[in-house]
C-alpha positions as a Markdown table, in Angstrom:
| # | Residue | x | y | z |
|---|---|---|---|---|
| 1 | Met | -20.5 | -39.3 | 36.9 |
| 2 | Pro | -19.8 | -39.7 | 33.5 |
| 3 | Asp | -22.7 | -40.0 | 30.9 |
| 4 | Lys | -23.6 | -43.3 | 30.2 |
| 5 | Arg | -25.5 | -42.9 | 27.1 |
| 6 | His | -24.6 | -44.7 | 24.2 |
| 7 | Trp | -22.9 | -42.3 | 21.2 |
| 8 | Ser | -25.8 | -42.7 | 18.7 |
| 9 | Ser | -28.2 | -41.4 | 21.7 |
| 10 | Ala | -26.0 | -38.3 | 22.0 |
| 11 | Leu | -25.4 | -37.9 | 18.0 |
| 12 | Ala | -29.5 | -38.2 | 17.7 |
| 13 | Ala | -30.0 | -35.4 | 20.4 |
| 14 | Gly | -27.5 | -33.3 | 18.8 |
| 15 | Leu | -29.0 | -33.7 | 15.4 |
| 16 | Ala | -32.4 | -32.9 | 16.5 |
| 17 | Gly | -31.3 | -29.8 | 18.5 |
| 18 | Leu | -29.5 | -28.6 | 15.2 |
| 19 | Ala | -32.8 | -29.4 | 13.2 |
| 20 | Gly | -34.5 | -27.2 | 15.5 |
| 21 | Arg | -32.3 | -24.4 | 15.2 |
| 22 | Leu | -32.1 | -24.6 | 11.4 |
| 23 | Glu | -36.0 | -24.8 | 11.3 |
| 24 | Glu | -36.0 | -21.6 | 13.4 |
| 25 | Arg | -33.4 | -19.7 | 11.3 |
| 26 | His | -35.4 | -20.6 | 8.3 |
| 27 | Ala | -38.7 | -19.3 | 9.5 |
| 28 | Arg | -36.8 | -15.8 | 10.5 |
| 29 | Val | -35.2 | -15.6 | 7.3 |
| 30 | Thr | -38.3 | -16.3 | 5.3 |
| 31 | Ala | -40.3 | -13.8 | 7.2 |
| 32 | Arg | -37.7 | -11.2 | 6.8 |
| 33 | Glu | -37.6 | -11.8 | 3.0 |
| 34 | Ala | -41.4 | -11.8 | 2.8 |
| 35 | Glu | -41.4 | -8.4 | 4.8 |
| 36 | Glu | -38.7 | -7.1 | 2.2 |
| 37 | Glu | -40.6 | -8.0 | -0.8 |
| 38 | Ala | -43.7 | -6.5 | 0.6 |
| 39 | Ser | -42.0 | -3.3 | 1.1 |
| 40 | Leu | -40.6 | -3.3 | -2.8 |
| 41 | Pro | -42.5 | -0.8 | -5.3 |
| 42 | Val | -44.5 | -2.6 | -7.7 |
| 43 | Pro | -43.3 | -1.8 | -11.2 |
| 44 | Ala | -45.9 | -0.2 | -13.7 |
| 45 | Pro | -46.8 | -2.4 | -16.7 |
| 46 | Ala | -44.5 | -2.0 | -19.5 |
| 47 | Glu | -45.9 | -0.3 | -22.7 |
| 48 | Pro | -46.4 | -2.9 | -25.6 |
| 49 | Pro | -43.9 | -2.4 | -28.6 |
| 50 | Pro | -45.0 | -0.2 | -31.3 |
| 51 | Val | -46.3 | -2.5 | -34.1 |
| 52 | Pro | -44.1 | -2.2 | -37.0 |
| 53 | Ala | -45.4 | -0.5 | -40.4 |
| 54 | Ala | -46.3 | -3.0 | -42.9 |
| 55 | Val | -43.8 | -4.2 | -45.3 |
| 56 | Ala | -44.7 | -4.4 | -49.0 |
| 57 | Pro | -44.0 | -7.6 | -50.5 |
| 58 | Glu | -40.9 | -7.8 | -52.9 |
| 59 | Ala | -42.0 | -7.5 | -56.5 |
| 60 | Ala | -42.8 | -11.0 | -58.2 |
| 61 | Pro | -40.3 | -11.7 | -61.1 |
| 62 | Ala | -41.5 | -11.0 | -64.5 |
| 63 | Ala | -42.4 | -14.5 | -66.3 |
| 64 | Ala | -40.4 | -15.2 | -69.1 |
| 65 | Pro | -41.9 | -14.5 | -72.7 |
């Protein structure tokens, strides 16, 4: 006997199944990415840049006599 469900019921059921599969896939990918990130080495802190030497101010122009 053919399925007598309305097309919207079939669509809703299909979308619910798809949503469930997407949630499962997202959970697996998120867990895998977290595992990969946890296995990465932590970089050492960078050394601060050297402090530039003090720059002497230019000589002020001589005042006109």
